[in-house]
Coordinates of C-alpha atoms in Angstrom, one line a residue:
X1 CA -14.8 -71.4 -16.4
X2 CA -14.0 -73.4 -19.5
X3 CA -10.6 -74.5 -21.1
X4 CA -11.0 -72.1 -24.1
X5 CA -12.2 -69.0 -21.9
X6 CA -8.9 -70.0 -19.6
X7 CA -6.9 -69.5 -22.9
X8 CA -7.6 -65.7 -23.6
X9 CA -5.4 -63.4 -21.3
X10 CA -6.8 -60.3 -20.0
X11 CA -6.3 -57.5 -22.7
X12 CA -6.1 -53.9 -21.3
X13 CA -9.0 -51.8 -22.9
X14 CA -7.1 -49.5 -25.6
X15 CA -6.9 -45.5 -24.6
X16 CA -9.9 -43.5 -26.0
X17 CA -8.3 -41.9 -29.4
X18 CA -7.5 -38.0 -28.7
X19 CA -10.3 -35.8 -29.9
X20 CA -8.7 -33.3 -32.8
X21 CA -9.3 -30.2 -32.3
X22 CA -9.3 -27.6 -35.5
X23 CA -6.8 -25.1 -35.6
X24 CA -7.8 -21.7 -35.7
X25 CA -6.2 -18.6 -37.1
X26 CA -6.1 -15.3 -35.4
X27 CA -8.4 -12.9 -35.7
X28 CA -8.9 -11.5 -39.5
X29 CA -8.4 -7.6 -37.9
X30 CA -4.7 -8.1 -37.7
X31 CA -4.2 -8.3 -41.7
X32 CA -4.3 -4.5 -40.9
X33 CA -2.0 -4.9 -38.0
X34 CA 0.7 -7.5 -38.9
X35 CA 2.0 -5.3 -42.5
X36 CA 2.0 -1.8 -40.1
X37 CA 4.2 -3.5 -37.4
X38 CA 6.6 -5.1 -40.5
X39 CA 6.5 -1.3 -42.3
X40 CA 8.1 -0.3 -38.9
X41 CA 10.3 -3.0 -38.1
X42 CA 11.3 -2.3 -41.5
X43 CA 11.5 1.5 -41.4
X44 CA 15.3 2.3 -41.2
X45 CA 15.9 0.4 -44.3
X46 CA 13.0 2.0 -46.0
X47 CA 14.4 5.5 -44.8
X48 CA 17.7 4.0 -46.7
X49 CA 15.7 3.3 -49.6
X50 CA 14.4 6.7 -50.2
X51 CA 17.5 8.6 -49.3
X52 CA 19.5 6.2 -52.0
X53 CA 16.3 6.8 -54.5
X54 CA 16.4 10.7 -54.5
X55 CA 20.4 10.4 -54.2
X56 CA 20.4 9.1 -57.8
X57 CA 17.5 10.6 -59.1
X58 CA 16.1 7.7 -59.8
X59 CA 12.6 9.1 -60.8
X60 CA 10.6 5.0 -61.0
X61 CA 10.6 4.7 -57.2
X62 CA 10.6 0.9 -57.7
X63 CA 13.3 1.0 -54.8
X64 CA 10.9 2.7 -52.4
X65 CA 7.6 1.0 -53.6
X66 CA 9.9 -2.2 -52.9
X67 CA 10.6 -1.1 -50.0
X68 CA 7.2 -0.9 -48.9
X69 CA 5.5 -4.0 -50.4
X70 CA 8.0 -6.9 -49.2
X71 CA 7.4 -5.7 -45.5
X72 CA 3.1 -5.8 -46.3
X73 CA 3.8 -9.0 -48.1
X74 CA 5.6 -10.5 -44.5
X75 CA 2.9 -8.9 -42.5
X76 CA 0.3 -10.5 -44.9
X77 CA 2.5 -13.9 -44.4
X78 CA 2.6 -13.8 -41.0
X79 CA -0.9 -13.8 -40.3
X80 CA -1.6 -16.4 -42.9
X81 CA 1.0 -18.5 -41.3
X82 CA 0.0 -18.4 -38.1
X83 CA -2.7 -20.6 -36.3
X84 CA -3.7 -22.3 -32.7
X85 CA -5.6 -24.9 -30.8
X86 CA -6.3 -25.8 -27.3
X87 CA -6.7 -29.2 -26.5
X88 CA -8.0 -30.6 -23.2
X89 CA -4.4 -30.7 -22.1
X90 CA -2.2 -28.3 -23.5
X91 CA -2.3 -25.4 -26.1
X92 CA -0.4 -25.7 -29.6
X93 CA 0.8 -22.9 -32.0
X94 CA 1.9 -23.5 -35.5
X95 CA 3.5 -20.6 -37.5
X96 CA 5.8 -20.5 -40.3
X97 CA 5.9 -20.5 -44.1
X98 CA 8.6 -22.6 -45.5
X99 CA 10.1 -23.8 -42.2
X100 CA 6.9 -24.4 -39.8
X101 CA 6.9 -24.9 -36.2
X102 CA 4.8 -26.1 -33.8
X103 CA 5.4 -25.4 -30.3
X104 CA 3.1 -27.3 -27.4
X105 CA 2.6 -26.3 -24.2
X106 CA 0.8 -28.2 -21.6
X107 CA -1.7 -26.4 -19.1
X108 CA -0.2 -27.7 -15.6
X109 CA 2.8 -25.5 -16.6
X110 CA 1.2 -22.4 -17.4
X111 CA 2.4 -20.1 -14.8
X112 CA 0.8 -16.6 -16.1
X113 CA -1.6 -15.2 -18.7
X114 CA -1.0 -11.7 -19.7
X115 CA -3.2 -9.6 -21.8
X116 CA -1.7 -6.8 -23.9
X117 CA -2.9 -4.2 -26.6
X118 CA -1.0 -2.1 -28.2
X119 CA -2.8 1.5 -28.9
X120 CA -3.6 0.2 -32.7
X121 CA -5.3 -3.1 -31.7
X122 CA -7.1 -1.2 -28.9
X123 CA -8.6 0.5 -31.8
X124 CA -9.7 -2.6 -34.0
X125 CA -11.1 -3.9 -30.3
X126 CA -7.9 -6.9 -30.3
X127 CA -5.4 -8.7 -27.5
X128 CA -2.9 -10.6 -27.4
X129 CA -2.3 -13.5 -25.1
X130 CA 1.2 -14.0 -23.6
X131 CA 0.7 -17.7 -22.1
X132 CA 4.2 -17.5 -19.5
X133 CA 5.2 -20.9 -18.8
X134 CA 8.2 -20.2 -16.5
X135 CA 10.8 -21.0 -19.3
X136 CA 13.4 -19.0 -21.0
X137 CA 11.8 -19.1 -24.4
X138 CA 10.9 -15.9 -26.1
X139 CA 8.9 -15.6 -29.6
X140 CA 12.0 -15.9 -31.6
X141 CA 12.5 -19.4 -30.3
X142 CA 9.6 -20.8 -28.6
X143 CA 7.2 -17.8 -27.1
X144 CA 3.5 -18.9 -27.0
X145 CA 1.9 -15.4 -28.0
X146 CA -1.5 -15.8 -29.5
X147 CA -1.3 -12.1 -31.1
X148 CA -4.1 -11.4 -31.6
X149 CA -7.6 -12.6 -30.8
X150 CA -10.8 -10.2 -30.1
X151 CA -10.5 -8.9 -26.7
X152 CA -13.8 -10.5 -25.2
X153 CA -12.5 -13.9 -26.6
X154 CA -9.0 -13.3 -25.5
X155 CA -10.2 -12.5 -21.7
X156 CA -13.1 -15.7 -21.9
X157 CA -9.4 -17.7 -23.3
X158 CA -7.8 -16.4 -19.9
X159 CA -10.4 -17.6 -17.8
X160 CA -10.1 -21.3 -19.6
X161 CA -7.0 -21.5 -19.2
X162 CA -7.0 -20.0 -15.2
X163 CA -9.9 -22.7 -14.7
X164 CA -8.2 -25.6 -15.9
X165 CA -4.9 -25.3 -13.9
X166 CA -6.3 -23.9 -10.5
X167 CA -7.6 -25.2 -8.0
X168 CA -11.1 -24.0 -6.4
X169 CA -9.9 -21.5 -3.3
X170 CA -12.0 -21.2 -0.3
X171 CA -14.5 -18.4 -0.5
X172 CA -15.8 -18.6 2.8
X173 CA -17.7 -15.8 2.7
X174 CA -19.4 -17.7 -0.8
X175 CA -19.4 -13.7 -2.4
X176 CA -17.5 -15.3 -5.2
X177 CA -16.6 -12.8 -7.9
X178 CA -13.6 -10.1 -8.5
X179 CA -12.6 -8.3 -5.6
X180 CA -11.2 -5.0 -6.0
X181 CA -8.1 -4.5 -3.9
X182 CA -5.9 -1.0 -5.2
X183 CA -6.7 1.1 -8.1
X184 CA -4.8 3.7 -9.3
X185 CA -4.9 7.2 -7.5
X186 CA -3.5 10.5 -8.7
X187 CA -1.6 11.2 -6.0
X188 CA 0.2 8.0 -6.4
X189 CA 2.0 10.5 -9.6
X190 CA 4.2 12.0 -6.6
X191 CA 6.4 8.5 -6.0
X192 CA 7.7 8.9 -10.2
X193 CA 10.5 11.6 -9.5
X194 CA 11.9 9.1 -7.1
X195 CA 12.5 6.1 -9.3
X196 CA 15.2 6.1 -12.1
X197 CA 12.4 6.0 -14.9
X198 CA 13.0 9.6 -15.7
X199 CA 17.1 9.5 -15.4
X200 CA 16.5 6.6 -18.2
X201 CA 14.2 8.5 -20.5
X202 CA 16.1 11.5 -20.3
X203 CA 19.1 9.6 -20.8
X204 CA 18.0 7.8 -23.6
X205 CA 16.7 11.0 -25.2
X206 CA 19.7 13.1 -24.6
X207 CA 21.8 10.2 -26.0
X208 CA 19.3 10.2 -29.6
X209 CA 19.7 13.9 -29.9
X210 CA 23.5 14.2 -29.3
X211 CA 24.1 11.3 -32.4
X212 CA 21.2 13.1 -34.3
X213 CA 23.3 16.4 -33.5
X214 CA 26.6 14.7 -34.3
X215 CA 25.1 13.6 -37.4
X216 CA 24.2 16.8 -39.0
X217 CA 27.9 18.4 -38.2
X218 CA 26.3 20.8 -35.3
X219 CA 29.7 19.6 -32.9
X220 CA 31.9 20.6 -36.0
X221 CA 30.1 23.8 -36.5
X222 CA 30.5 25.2 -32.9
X223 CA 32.7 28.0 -32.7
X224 CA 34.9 26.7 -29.6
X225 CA 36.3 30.5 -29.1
X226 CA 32.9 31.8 -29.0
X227 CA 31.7 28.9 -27.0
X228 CA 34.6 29.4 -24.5
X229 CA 33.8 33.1 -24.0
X230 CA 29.7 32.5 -23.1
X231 CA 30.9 30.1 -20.6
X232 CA 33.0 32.7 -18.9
X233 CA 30.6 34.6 -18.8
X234 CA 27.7 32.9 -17.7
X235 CA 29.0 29.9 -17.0
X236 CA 28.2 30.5 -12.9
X237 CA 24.9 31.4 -13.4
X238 CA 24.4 28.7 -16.0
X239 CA 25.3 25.5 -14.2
X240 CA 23.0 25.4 -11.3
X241 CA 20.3 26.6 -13.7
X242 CA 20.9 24.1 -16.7
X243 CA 21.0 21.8 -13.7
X244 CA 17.6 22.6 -12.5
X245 CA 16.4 22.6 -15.7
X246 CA 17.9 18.7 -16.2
X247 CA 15.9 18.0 -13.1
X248 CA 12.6 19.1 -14.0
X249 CA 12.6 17.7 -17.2
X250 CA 14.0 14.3 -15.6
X251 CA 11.2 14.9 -13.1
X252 CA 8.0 15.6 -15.9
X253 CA 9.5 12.4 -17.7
X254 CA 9.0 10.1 -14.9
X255 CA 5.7 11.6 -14.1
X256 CA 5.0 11.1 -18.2
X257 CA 6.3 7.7 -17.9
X258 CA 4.7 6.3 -14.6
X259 CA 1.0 7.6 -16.0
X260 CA 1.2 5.8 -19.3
X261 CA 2.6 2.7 -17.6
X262 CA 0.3 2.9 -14.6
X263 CA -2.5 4.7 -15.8
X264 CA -5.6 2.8 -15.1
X265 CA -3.8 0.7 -12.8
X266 CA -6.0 -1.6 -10.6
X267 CA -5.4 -5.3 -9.0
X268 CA -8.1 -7.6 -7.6
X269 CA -8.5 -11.4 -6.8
X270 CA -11.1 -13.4 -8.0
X271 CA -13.0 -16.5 -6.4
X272 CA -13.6 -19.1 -6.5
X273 CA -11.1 -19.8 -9.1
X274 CA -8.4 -18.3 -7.0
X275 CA -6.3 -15.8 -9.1
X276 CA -4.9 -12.2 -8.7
X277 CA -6.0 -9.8 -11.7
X278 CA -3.2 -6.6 -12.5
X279 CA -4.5 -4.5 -15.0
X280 CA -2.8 -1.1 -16.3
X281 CA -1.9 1.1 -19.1
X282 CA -3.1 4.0 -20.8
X283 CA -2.0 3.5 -24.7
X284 CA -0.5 -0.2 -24.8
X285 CA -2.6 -1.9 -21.8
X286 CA -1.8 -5.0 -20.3
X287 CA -3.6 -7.5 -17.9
X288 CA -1.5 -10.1 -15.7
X289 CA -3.4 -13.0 -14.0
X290 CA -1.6 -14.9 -11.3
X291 CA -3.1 -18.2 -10.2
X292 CA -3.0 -18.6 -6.2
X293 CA -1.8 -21.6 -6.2
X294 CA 1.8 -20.9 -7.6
X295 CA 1.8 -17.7 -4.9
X296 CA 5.0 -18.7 -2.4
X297 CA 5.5 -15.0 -1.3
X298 CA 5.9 -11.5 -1.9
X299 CA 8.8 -9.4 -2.3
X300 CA 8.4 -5.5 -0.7
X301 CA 10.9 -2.7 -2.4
X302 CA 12.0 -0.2 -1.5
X303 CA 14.8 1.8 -2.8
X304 CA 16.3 4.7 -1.2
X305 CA 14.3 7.5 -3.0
X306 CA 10.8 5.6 -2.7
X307 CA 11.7 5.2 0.8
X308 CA 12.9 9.2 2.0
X309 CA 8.8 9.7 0.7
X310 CA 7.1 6.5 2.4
X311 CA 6.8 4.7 -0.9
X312 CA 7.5 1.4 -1.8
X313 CA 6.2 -1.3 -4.9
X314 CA 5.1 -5.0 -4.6
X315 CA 6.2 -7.7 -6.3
X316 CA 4.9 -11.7 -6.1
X317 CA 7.1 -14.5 -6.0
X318 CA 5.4 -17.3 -8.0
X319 CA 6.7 -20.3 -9.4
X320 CA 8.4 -20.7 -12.7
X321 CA 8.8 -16.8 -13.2
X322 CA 12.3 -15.6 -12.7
X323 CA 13.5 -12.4 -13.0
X324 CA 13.2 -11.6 -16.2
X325 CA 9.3 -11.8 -16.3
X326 CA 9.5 -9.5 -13.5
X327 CA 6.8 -7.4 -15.6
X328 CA 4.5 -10.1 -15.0
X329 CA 5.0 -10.5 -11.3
X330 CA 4.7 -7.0 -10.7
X331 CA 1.5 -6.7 -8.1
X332 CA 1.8 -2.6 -6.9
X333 CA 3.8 0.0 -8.9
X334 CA 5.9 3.3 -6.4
X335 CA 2.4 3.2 -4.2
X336 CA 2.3 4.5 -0.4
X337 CA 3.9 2.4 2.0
X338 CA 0.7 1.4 4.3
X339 CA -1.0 0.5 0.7
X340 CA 2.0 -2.2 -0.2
X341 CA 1.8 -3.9 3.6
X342 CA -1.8 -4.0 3.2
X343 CA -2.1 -5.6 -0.2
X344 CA 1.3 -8.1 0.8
X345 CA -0.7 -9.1 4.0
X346 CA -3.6 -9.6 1.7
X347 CA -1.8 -11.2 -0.9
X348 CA -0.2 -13.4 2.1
X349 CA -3.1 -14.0 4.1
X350 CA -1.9 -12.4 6.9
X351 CA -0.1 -9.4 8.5
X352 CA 2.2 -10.9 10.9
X353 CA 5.1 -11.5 8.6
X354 CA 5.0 -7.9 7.0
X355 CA 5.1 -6.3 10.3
X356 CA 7.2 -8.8 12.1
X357 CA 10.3 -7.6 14.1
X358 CA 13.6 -8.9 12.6
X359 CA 16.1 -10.8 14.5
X360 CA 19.3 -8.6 14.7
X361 CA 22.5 -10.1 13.0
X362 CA 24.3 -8.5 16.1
X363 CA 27.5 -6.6 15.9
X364 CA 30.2 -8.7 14.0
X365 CA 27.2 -8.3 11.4
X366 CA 26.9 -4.6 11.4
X367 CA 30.8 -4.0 11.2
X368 CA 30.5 -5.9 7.8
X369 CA 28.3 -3.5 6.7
X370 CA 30.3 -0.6 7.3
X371 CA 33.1 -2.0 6.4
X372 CA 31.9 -3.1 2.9
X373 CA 30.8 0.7 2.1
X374 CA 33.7 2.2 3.6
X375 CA 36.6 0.4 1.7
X376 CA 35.9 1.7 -1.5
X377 CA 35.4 5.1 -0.5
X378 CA 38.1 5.7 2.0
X379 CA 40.2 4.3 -1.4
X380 CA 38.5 6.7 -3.4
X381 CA 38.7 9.3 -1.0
X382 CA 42.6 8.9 -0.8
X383 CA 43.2 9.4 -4.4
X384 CA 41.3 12.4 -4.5
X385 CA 43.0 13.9 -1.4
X386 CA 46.7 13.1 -3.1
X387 CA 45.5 15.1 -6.3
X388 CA 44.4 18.2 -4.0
X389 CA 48.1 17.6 -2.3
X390 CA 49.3 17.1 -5.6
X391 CA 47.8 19.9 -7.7
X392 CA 46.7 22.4 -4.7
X393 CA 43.3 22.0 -5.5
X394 CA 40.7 22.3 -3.1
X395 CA 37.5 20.8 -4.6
X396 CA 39.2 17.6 -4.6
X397 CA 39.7 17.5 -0.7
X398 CA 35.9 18.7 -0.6
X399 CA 34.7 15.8 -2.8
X400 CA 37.0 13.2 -0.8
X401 CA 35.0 14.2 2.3
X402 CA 31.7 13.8 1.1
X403 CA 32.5 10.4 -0.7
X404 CA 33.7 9.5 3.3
X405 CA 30.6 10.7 4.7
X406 CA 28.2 9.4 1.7
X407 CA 29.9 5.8 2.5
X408 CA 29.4 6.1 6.5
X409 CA 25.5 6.9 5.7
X410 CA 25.3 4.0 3.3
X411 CA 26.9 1.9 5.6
X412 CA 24.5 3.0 8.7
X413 CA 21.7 2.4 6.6
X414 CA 22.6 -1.2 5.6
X415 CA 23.3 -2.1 9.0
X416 CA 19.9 -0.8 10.1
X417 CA 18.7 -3.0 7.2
X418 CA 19.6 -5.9 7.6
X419 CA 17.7 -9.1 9.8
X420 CA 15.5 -11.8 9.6
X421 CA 12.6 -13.7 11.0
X422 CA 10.6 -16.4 11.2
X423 CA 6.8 -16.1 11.5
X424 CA 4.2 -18.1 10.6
X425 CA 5.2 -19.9 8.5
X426 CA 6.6 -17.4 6.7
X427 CA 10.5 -16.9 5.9
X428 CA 11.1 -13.0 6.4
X429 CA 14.5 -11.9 5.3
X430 CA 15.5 -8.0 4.3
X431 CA 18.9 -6.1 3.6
X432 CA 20.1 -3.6 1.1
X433 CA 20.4 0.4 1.6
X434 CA 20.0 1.7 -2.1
X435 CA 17.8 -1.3 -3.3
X436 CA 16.4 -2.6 0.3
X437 CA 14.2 -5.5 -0.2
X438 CA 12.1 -7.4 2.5
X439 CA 11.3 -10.8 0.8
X440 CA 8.6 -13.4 2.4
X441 CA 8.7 -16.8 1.0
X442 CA 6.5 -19.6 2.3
X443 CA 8.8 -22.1 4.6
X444 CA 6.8 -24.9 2.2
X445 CA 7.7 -23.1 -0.8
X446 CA 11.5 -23.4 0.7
X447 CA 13.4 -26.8 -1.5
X448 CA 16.4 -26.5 -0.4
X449 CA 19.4 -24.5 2.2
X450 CA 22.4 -23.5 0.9
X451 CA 24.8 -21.7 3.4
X452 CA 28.0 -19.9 1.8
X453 CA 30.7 -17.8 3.6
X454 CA 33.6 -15.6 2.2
X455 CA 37.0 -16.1 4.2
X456 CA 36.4 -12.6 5.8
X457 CA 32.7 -14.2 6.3
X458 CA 34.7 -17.2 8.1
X459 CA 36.7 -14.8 10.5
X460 CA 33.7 -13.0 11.7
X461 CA 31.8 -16.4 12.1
X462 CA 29.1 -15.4 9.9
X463 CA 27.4 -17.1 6.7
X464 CA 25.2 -15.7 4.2
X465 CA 22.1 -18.1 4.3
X466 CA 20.4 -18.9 0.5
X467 CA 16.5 -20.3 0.7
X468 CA 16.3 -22.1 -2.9
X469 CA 13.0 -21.7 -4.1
X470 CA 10.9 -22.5 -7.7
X471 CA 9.8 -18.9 -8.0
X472 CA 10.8 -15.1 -8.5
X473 CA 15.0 -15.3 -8.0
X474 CA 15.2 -18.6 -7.2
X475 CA 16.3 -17.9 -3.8
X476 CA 15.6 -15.8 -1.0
X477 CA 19.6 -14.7 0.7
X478 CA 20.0 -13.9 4.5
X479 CA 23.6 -12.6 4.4
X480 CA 26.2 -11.9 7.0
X481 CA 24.0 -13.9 9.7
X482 CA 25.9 -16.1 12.3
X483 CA 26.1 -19.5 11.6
X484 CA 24.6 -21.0 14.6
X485 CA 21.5 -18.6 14.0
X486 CA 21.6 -20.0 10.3
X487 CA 21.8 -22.9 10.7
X488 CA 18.7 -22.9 13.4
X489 CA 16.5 -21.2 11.5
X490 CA 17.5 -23.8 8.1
X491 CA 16.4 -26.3 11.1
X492 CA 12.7 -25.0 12.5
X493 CA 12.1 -23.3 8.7
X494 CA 12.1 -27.2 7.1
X495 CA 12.1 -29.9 10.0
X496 CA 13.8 -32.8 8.3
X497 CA 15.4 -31.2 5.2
X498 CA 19.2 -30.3 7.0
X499 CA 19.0 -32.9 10.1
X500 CA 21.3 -35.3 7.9
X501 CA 24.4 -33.0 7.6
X502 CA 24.2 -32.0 11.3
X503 CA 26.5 -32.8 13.8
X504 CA 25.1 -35.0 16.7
X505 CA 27.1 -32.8 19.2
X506 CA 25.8 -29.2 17.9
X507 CA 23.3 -29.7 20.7
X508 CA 20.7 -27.5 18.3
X509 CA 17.7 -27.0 19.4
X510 CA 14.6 -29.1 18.2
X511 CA 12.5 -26.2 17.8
X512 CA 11.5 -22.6 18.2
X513 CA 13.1 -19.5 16.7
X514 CA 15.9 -17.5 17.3
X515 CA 15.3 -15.2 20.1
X516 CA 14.4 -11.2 18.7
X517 CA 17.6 -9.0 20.0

């Protein structure tokens, strides 16, 4: 080597230069879509327009053709305004007119990619692609909604974007393909009287009509004595009728609302990219993909209706979607209850979890739980019975006693409910009565222990045991289990994670799982 070549230092080769990529503009269709979405955003003040125009007889109508050109002219904005690119890396969207933004997103954090269509852009053949990337951000601040791209683009854009972040699955059967797991059956219609979708359309409706009612001076026109008298004499007769009637209508309104939700519903996983596919919807449809690889777990419901007609619904826990994109976690709407254990023990890749016997809490445990439903109704109950003392009533008496009893049942159930178990790997944990929920969450998926206790918790030697995880809640909660039992289960769950704030003397044992009582 010479003296001169000595000289020149080793110089790192500079990073290849980052291919541009063009941006491109959504799909040309929605210049018919954005101004009819704006007209309706728009509509109450246009309605305000018109009424104000014909209230002064102002025969131009510029107020009303105003009215209906500044929302086009947005609509026509907006689309103008609006454009993406995907690079190698991460996906960009730019919008705006005189303030722009650009928000970038980079593929190892997309969590979910949803397709939707509303019934008009199911007509001009569109989607939209909600990219979910586990982060609070909505449209208005930072949403990454391509809205809207031709749907057989859209889809080919899902499977890009699946490909790139997951990770080949085993197919070890080498099919390959979609695999159909559920589709929607008719009789499936029977579950929608027992959720609470109809109670809130109905509720929701009643609620427009009465202020519609209120509006037009209907309350004010009523005729109280004549109102008073048709209520004496039919009032009997009326009440469990209008009652029935309530009920049907709540009834035909979940039915209404669980078809045009659930319509079409079907979920399947593909290979060998490794994803779970949840299509549904019969006017706005929407497709869900979840990647297998963010999978730690599924969560089964099953409320108290669902359950007294051996239904139940299936939710996944995946990482970086909390709660509130619990829309796009949703895996099995009110279903039969052998069809959401088979799909969770397909989903978990096995059955043993779903069906695993829980570890009782024991009886310290179960007095909790009646003691938590019991002191607000037996409080309840004693006001009522001093106004039936007080006022010689005996309805309020009557009422006090089925509070009491209502409580004891609620109480029962919970204590029935609740246990745990550890199987497989799998973290099984369930409780509730009105809302019982049996959550599995991968013991790998599990980052952290966190064991709280009330002081009536501390008196009873019991501790509610939290699982922090990066998915669905957050956490997966064991309560009102006793603390050696937590603590043991924190232990074989994690080896390693809680040995450091042990004592040396707890004599815990290095391994196994609590015994099943």
């Amino acid at each position: 080597m010479t003296e001169g070549e000595q000289a020149q230092a080793p110089v790192p080769a500079p990073p290849p230069p980052e291919t541009e990529t063009e941006w491109l503009r959504l799909d040309p269709r929605m210049l018919l879509v954005h101004p009819v979405r704006e007209v309706l955003r728009f509509l109450p003040v246009i309605i305000g327009l018109f009424v104000a125009g014909a209230a002064t007889r102002d025969g131009t109508g510029r107020l009303q053709l105003l009215g209906i050109l500044v929302p086009v002219a947005l609509g026509l904005v907006r689309y103008w305004t609006t454009s993406y690119r995907i690079h190698a890396d991460r996906v960009e969207l730019r919008r705006g007119l005189l303030s722009t933004s650009t928000l970038a997103t980079p593929l190892d954090r997309v969590r979910t990619v949803d397709l939707t269509a509303s019934p008009i852009q199911r007509v001009l053949g569109l989607s939209t692609v909600r990219i979910g990337t586990g982060t609070a951000a909505r449209l208005d601040d930072g949403g990454l909604d391509l809205d809207g791209l031709p749907t057989p683009r859209a889809r080919a854009l899902r499977q890009q974007l699946l490909t790139s972040i997951a990770t080949p699955a085993a197919d070890p059967e080498g099919t390959g393909g979609e695999r159909l797991v559920a589709r929607f059956e008719p009789g499936w219609l029977r579950f929608a009287p027992f959720t609470s979708a109809g109670f809130v359309i109905a509720a929701g409706l009643i609620g427009v009509g009465s202020q519609v009612l209120d509006q037009v001076g209907f309350f004010e026109d009523v005729d109280e004595a004549a109102w008073e008298g048709l209520w004496a004499r039919v009032g009997v007769v009326a009440v469990p009728v209008v009652v029935l009637g309530l009920g049907v209508l709540v009834a035909a309104f979940a039915v209404l609302g669980y078809l045009l939700t659930n319509g079409n519903f079907a979920v399947s996983h593909t290979l060998p990219d490794g994803s779970w596919h949840v299509r549904r919807g019969v006017l706005t449809t929407r497709e869900t993909s979840l990647d297998d690889d963010r999978l730690r777990g599924v969560s089964l419901g099953e409320p108290l209706g669902l359950r007294l007609v051996r239904g139940g619904r299936l939710s996944a826990i995946v990482t970086g979607l909390d709660r509130s994109e619990s829309g796009s976690s949703a895996l099995l709407p009110p279903t039969p209850r052998a069809l959401v254990q088979r799909v969770a023990a397909e989903v978990v890749g096995t059955a043993e979890p779903v069906h695993a016997r829980l570890v009782d809490h024991g009886p310290r445990a179960r007095a909790r739980r009646y003691v938590r439903a019991m002191v607000p109704a037996v409080a309840v109950a004693a006001v009522l019975v001093t106004a039936a003392a007080v006022d010689g009533l005996v309805w309020p008496a009557v009422l006090a006693a089925v509070v009491v009893l209502a409580a004891l049942g609620l109480g029962h159930d919970r204590a029935r409910s609740l246990g745990h178990a550890l199987v497989d790997g799998w973290l099984v944990a369930r409780s509730g009565s009105l809302t019982r929920r049996r959550d599995l969450l991968a013991t790998e998926a599990v980052i952290g222990w966190n064991l709280r206790s009330t002081w009536f918790q501390r008196r009873a030697g019991l501790v509610t045991l939290v699982a922090t995880t990066a998915g669905g809640r957050q956490w997966v909660a064991i309560p009102d289990v006793p603390e050696p039992v937590a603590v043991e289960v924190a232990v074989n769950a994690v080896p390693g994670l809680v040995d450091q704030f042990l004592a040396t003397d707890r004599g815990l044992p290095a391994g196994g799982t609590a015994p099943v009582r």
